[in-house]
Short mmCIF file of C-alpha atoms and ligand atoms in Angstrom, two decimals:
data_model
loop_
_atom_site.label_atom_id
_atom_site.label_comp_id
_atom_site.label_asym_id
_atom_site.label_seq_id
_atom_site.Cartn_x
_atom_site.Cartn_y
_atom_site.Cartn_z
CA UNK X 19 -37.38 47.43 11.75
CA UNK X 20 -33.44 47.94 11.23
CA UNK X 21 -33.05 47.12 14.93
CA UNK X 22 -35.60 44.19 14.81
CA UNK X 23 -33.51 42.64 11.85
CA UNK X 24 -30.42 43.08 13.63
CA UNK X 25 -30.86 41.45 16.74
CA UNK X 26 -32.25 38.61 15.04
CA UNK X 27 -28.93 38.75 12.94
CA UNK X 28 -27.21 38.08 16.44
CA UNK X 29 -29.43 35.68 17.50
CA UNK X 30 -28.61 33.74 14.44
CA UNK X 31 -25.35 34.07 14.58
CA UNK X 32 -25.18 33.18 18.43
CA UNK X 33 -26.89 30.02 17.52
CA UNK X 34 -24.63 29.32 14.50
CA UNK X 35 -21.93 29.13 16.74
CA UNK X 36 -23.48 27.32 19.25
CA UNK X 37 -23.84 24.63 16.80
CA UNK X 38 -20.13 24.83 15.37
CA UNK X 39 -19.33 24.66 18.87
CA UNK X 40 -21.30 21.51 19.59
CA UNK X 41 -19.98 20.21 16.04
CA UNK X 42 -16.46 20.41 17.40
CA UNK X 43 -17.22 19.12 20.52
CA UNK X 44 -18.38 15.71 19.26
CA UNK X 45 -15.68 15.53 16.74
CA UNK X 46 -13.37 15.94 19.65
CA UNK X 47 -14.85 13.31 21.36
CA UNK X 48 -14.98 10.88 18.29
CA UNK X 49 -11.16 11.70 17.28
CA UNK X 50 -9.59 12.63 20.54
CA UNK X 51 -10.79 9.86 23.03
CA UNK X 52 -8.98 6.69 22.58
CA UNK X 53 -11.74 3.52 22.32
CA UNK X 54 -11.62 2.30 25.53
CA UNK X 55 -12.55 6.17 27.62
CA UNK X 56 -15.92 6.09 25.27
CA UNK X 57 -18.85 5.18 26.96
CA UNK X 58 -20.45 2.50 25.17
CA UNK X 59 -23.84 3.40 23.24
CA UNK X 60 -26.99 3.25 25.46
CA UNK X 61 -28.70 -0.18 25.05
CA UNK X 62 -32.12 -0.18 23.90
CA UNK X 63 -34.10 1.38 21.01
CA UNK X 64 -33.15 3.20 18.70
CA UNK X 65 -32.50 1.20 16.39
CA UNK X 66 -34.64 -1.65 17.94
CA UNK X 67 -38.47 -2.46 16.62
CA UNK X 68 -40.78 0.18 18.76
CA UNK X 69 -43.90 -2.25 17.83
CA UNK X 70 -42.35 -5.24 19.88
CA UNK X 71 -41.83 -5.33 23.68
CA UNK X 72 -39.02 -8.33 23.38
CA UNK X 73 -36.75 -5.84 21.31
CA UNK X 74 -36.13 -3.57 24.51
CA UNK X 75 -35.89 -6.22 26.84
CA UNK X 76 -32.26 -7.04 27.69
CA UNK X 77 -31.46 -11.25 26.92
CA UNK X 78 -28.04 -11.03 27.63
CA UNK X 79 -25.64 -8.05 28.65
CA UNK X 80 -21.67 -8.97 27.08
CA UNK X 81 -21.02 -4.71 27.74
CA UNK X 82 -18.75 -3.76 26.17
CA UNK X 83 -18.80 -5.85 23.66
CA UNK X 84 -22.44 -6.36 22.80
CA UNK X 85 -25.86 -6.67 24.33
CA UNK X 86 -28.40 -8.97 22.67
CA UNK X 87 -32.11 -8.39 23.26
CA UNK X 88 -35.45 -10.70 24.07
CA UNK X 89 -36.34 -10.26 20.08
CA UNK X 90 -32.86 -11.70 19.73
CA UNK X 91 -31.88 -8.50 17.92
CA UNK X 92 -28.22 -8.42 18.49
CA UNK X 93 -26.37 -4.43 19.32
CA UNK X 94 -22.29 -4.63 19.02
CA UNK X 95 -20.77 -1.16 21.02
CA UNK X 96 -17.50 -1.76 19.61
CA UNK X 97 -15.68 -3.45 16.64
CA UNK X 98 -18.13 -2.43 13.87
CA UNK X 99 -15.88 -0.38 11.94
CA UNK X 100 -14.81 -1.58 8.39
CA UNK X 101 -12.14 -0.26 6.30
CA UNK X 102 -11.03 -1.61 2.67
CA UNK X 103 -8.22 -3.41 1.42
CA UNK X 104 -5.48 -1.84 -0.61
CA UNK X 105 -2.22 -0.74 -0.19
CA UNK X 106 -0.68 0.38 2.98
CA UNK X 107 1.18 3.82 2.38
CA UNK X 108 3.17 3.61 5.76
CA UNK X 109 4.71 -0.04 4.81
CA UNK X 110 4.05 -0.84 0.70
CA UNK X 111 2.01 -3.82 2.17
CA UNK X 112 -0.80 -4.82 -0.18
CA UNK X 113 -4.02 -6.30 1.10
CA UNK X 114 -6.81 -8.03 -0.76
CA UNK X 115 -9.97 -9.81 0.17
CA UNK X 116 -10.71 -13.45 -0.83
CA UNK X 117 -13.67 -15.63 -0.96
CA UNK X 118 -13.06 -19.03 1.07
CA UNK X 119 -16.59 -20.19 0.96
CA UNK X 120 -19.12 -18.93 -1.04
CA UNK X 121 -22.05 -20.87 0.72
CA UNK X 122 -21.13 -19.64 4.39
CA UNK X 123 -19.42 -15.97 3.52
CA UNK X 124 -16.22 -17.33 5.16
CA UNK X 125 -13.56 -15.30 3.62
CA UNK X 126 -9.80 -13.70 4.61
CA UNK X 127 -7.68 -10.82 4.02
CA UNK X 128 -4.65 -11.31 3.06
CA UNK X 129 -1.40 -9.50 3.21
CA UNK X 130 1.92 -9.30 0.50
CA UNK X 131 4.87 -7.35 1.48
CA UNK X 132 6.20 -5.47 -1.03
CA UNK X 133 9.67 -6.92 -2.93
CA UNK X 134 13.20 -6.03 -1.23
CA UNK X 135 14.07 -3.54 -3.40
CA UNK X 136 10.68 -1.80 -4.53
CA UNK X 137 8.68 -3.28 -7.41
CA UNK X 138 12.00 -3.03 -10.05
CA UNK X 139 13.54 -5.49 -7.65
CA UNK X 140 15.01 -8.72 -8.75
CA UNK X 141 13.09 -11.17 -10.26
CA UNK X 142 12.76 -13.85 -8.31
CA UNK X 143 10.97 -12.20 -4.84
CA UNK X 144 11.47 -15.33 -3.22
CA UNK X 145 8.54 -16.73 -0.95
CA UNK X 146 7.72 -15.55 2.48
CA UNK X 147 6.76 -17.45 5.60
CA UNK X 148 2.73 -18.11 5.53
CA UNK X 149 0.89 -16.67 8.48
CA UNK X 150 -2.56 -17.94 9.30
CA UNK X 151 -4.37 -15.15 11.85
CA UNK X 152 -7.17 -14.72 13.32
CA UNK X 153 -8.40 -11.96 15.16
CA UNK X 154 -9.98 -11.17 18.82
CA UNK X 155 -13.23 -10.26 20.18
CA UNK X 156 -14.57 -12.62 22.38
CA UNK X 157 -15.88 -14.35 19.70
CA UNK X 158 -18.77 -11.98 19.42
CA UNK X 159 -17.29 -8.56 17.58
CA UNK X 160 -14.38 -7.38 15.65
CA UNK X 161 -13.63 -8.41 11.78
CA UNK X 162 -10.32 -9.28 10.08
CA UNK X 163 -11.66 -6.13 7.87
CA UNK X 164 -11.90 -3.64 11.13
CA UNK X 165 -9.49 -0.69 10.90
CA UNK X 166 -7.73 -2.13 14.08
CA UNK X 167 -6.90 -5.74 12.77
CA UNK X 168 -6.11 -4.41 9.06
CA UNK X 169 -3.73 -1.69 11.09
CA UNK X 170 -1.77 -4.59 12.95
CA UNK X 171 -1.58 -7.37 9.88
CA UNK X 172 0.18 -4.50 7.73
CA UNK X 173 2.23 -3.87 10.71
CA UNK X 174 3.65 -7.35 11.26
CA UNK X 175 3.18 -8.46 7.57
CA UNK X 176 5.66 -5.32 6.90
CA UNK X 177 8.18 -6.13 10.22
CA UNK X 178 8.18 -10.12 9.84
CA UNK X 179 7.71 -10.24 5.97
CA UNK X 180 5.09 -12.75 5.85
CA UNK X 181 2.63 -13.87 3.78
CA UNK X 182 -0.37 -13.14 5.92
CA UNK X 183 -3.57 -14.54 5.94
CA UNK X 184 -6.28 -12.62 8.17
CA UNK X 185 -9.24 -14.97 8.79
CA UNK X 186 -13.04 -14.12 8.67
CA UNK X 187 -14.90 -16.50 10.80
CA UNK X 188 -18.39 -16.19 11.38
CA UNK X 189 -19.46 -14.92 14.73
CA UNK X 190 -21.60 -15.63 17.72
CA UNK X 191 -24.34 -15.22 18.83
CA UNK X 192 -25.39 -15.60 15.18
CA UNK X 193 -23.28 -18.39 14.63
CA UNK X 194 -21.98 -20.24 18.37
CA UNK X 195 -19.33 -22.38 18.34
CA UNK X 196 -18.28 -24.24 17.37
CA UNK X 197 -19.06 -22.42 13.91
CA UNK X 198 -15.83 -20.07 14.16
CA UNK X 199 -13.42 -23.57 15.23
CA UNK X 200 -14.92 -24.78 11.82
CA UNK X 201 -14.73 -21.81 9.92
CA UNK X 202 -11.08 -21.44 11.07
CA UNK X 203 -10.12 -25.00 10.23
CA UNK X 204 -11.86 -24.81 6.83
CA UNK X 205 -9.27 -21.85 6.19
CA UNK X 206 -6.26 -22.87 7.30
CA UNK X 207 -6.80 -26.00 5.35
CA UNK X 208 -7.77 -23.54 2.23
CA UNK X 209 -4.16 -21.76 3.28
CA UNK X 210 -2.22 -24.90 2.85
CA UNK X 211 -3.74 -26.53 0.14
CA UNK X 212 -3.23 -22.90 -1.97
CA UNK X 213 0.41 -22.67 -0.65
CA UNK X 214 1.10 -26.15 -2.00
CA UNK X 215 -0.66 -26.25 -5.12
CA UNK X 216 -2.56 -22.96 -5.87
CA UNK X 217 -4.04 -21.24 -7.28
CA UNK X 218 -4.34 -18.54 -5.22
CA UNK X 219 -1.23 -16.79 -6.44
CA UNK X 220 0.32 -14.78 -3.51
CA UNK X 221 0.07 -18.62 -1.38
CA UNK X 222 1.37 -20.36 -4.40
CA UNK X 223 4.23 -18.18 -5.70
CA UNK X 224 5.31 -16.60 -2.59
CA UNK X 225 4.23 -18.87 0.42
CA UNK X 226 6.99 -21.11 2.04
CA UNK X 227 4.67 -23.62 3.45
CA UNK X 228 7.63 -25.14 5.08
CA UNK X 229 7.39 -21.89 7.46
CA UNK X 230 3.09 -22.53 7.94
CA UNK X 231 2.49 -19.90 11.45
CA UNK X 232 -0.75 -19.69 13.53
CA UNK X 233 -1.68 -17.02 15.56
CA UNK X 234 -4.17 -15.21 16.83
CA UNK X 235 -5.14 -12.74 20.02
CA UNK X 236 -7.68 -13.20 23.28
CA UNK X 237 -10.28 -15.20 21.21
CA UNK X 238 -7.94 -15.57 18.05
CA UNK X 239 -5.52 -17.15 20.38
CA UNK X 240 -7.98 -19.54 22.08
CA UNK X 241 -9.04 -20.72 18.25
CA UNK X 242 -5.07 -20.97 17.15
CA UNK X 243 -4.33 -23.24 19.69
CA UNK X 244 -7.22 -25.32 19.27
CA UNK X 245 -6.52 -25.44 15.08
CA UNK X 246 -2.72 -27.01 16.69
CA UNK X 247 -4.60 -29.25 18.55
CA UNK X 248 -6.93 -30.50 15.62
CA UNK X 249 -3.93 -30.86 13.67
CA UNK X 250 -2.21 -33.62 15.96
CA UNK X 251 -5.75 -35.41 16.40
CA UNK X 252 -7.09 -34.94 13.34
CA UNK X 253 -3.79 -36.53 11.24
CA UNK X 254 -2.57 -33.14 9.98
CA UNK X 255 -3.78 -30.33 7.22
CA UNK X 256 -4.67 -30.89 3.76
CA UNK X 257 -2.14 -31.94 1.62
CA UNK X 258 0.37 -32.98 4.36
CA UNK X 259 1.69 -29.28 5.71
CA UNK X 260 2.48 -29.17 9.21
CA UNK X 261 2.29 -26.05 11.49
CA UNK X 262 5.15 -25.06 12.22
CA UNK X 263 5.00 -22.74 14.88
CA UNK X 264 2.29 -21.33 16.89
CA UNK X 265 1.63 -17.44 18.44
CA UNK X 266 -0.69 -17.13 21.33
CA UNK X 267 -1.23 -13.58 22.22
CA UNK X 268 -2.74 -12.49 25.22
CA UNK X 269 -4.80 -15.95 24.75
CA UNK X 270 -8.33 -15.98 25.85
CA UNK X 271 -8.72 -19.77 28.06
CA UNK X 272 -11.12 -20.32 31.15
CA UNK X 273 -11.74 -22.92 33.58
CA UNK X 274 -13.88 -23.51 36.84
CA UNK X 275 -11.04 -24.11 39.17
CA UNK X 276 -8.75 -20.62 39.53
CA UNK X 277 -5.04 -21.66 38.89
CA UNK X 278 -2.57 -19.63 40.75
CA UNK X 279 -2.67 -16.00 40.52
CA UNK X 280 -6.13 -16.44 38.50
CA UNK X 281 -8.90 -13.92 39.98
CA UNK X 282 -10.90 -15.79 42.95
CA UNK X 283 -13.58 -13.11 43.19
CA UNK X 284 -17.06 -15.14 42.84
CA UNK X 285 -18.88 -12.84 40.67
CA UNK X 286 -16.23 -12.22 37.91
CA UNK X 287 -15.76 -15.87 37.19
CA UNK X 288 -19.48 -16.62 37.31
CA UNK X 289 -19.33 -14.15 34.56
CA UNK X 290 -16.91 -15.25 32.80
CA UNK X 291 -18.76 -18.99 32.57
CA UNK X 292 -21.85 -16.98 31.47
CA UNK X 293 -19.86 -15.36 28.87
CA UNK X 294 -18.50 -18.41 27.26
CA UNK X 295 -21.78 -20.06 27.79
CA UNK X 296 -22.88 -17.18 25.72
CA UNK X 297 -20.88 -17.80 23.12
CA UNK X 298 -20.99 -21.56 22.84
CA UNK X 299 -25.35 -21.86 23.42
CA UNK X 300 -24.57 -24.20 26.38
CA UNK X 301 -22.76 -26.34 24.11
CA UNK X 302 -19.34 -26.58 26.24
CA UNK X 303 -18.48 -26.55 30.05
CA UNK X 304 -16.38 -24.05 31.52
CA UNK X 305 -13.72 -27.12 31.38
CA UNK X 306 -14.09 -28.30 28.13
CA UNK X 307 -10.31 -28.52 26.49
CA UNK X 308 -11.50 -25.79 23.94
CA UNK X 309 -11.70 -23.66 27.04
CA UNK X 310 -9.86 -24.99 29.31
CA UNK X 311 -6.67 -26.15 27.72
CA UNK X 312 -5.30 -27.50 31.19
CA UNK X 313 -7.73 -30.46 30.58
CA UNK X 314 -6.45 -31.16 26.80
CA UNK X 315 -4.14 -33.47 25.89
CA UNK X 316 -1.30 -31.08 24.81
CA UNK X 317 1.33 -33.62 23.85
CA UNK X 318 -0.79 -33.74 21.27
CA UNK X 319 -0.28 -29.73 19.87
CA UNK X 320 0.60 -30.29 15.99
CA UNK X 321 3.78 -28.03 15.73
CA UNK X 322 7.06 -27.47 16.92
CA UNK X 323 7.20 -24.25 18.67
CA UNK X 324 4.59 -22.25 20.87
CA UNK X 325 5.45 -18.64 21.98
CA UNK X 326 2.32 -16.68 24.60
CA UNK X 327 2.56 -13.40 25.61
CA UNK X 328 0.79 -12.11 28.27
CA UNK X 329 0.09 -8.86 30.01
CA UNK X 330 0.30 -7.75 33.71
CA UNK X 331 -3.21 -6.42 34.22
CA UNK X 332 -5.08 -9.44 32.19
CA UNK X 333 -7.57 -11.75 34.03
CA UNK X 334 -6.37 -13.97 31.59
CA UNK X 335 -2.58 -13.91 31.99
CA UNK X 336 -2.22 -16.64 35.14
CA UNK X 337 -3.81 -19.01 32.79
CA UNK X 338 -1.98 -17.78 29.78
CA UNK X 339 1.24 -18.84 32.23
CA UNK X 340 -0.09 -22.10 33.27
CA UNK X 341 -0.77 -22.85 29.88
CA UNK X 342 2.68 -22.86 28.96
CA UNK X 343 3.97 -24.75 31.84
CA UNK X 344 1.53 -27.48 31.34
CA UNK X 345 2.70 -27.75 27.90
CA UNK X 346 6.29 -28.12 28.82
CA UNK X 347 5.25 -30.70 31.38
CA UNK X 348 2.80 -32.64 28.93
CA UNK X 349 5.28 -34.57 27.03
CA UNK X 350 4.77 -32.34 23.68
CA UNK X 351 8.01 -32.35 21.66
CA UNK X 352 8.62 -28.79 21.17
CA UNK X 353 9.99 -25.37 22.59
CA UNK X 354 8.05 -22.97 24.40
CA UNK X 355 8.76 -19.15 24.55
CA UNK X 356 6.72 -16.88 27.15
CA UNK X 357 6.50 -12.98 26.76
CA UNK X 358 5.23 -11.03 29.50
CA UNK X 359 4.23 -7.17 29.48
CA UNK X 360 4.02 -6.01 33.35
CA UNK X 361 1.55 -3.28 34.03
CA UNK X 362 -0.33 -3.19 30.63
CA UNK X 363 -3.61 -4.59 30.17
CA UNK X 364 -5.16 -7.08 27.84
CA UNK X 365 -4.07 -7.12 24.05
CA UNK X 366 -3.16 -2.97 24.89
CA UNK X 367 -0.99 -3.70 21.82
CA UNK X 368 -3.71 -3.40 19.43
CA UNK X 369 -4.95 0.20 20.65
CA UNK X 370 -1.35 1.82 20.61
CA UNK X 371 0.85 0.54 18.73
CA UNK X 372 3.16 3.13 18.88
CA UNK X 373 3.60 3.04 22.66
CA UNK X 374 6.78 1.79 23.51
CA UNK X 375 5.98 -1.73 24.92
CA UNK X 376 3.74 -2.31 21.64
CA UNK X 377 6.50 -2.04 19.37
CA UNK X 378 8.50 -4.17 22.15
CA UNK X 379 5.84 -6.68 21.28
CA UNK X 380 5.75 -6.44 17.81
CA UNK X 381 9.59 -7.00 17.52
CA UNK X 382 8.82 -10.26 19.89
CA UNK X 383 6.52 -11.69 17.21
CA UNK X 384 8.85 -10.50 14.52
CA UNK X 385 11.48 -12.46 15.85
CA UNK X 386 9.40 -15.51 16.37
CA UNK X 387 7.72 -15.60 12.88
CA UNK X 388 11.57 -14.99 11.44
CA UNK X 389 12.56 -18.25 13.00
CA UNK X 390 12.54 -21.61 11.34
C1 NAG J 404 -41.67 -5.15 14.59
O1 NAG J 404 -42.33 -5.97 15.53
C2 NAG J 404 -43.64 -6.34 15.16
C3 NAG J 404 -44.27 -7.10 16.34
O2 NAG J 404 -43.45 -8.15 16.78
C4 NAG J 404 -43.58 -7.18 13.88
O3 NAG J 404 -44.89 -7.55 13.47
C5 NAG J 404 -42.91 -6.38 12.80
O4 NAG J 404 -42.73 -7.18 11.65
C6 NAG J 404 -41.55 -5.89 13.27
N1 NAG J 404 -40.98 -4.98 12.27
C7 NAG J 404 -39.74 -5.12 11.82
C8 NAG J 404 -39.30 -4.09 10.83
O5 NAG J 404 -39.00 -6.01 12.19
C1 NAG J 405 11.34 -22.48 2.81
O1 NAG J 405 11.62 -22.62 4.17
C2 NAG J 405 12.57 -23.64 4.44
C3 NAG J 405 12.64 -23.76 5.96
O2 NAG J 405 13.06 -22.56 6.52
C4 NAG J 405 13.89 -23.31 3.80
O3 NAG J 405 14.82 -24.33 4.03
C5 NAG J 405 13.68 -23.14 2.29
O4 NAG J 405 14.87 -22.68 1.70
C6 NAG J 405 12.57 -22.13 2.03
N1 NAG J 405 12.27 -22.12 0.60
C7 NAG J 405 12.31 -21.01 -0.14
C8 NAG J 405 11.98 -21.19 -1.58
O5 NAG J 405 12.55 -19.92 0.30
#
């Protein structure tokens, strides 16, 4: 009996630690593995609808972002994460979440620095720049309330001391475009109408709307530019503000004919067509000026200055390049600045932003949100 009892003590206790070790393991992997080395999730059920077919069957496969099935039940792998407002402990930066729309759930985060000085500063905290951003994803995942966006808006709202405004447009497939162009425009129109006149009170007591910045990254940066653009066809924002400049990072633009440098390789760029395609329902060739900004009329970008960045490894950096030439060439009355990361890949700034050529990049915006 004793002897019975006891080996089935060690059999328990073998396969207690067999599960602690498996517990560990996975945390390892959750905590230790930076985003990009996971393996996405396996498509397919769970959680999909056992009872119907159509919710197994692959519609459309935009790995690693998401993969949308026959049902049209939609599975992001990445960008799910949320994480609430507050205030940042690293930087004093407060953060709060505001309704834009009630009717379509657009909404923004937005970002105060805290006074020079701590709270028993002087009086009059003087107003900030306004930043208008919105964040990337391909236009299918990510949030301006993921853990990743909120991380880098505290970081730049601390290092540029801007009032920031973090943008929550609606997303495809849900919602194609141009739903998140609309969205966008409805907000920054909200921005500048509250930075003139209220009554949103971090916009109207500390926004300078003569400093009104737009930026974005990949997808963010493909909708910035296009709010410039609707700006100088469109007769301006609400109220009369003007943009004043504009931050493209790491912009996300297409088009069917490669420019120089641009990948030539037949399969990639099919995908990327069936990609945007995606996104837009079929709405917009692979040339349309919301895509391809090489066919816009850029003389026509609302604002005075433009800065892109771009990085080495990025599909999307000859274009990013191009981009800026063709705006220098188009007749636009303005300066633009170029920023180029060799050997990193596409917006790595956002993963590690402690890596040396992150906070290279951060000081680059810093500097171009602290000029007039
Ligand atoms: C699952 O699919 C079946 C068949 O299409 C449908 O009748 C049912 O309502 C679905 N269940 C859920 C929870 O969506
Ligand atoms: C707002 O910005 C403009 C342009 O830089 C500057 O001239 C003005 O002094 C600023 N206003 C305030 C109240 O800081």
């Amino acid at each position: 009996m004793v002897a019975k009892s006891k080996r089935q003590l060690a059999k328990l206790a073998l396969l207690a630690l067999a599960l602690l070790l498996l517990l560990a393991a996975t945390l390892l992997c959750v905590f230790l593995i930076p985003r990009h080395h996971r393996k996405p999730l396996p498509p397919g059920p769970p959680p999909g609808n056992a009872s119907n077919p159509d919710d197994s069957v692959v519609a459309f496969d935009f790995s690693p972002y998401l993969i949308m099935y026959k049902s049209g039940r939609v599975h992001r792998l990445d960008g799910t994460a949320r994480c609430a407002a507050g205030v940042d402990e690293a930087t004093g930066v407060a953060s709060k979440d505001v309704v834009i729309d009630g009717g379509t759930g657009l909404a923004a985060r937005m970002y105060l620095p805290p006074a020079p000085g701590g709270a028993k500063g002087k009086k009059d905290p003087g107003r900030l720049p306004v930043l208008v951003f919105y964040h990337g994803g391909a236009f299918v995942i990510e949030s301006a309330f993921t853990p990743l966006y909120h991380a880098y808006l505290n970081a730049v709202a601390a290092k540029a001391r801007v009032v920031a405004v973090s943008v929550e447009y609606r997303l495809a497939p849900e919602h194609r475009l141009p739903t998140a162009y609309d969205d966008s425009w409805q907000a920054l129109n909200w921005v500048a109408r509250n930075a003139g006149s209220g009554p949103e009170p971090w916009l109207r007591d500390r926004g300078n709307l003569s400093r009104l910045f737009v930026a974005g990254d990949s997808a963010g940066a493909n909708i910035a530019h296009n709010m410039a653009m609707r700006a100088g066809t469109e007769g301006g924002l609400d109220g009369g503000a003007a943009i004043t400049g504009l931050l493209l990072l790491d912009p996300y633009f297409w088009g069917k004919k490669p420019v120089a440098g641009e990948t030539t390789d037949q399969a990639t760029r099919r995908q990327y067509e069936a990609t945007w395609s995606f996104i837009c329902g079929g709405r917009y060739g692979i040339d349309d000026p919301l895509v391809n900004p090489l066919s816009a009329e850029l003389r026509r970008l609302a604002c005075s200055r433009v800065a892109v960045t771009s990085s080495g490894l990025d599909d999307f950096r000859p274009r990013g390049m191009a981009y800026a030439a063709a705006l220098r060439d188009s007749g636009w009355d303005g300066v633009v600045e170029q920023y180029e990361t060799p050997g990193e890949r596409h917006v790595y700034f956002l993963d590690r932003p402690k890596d040396p050529n992150s906070v290279k990049e951060l000081a680059f915006v810093t500097g171009f949100l602290s000029g007039e």
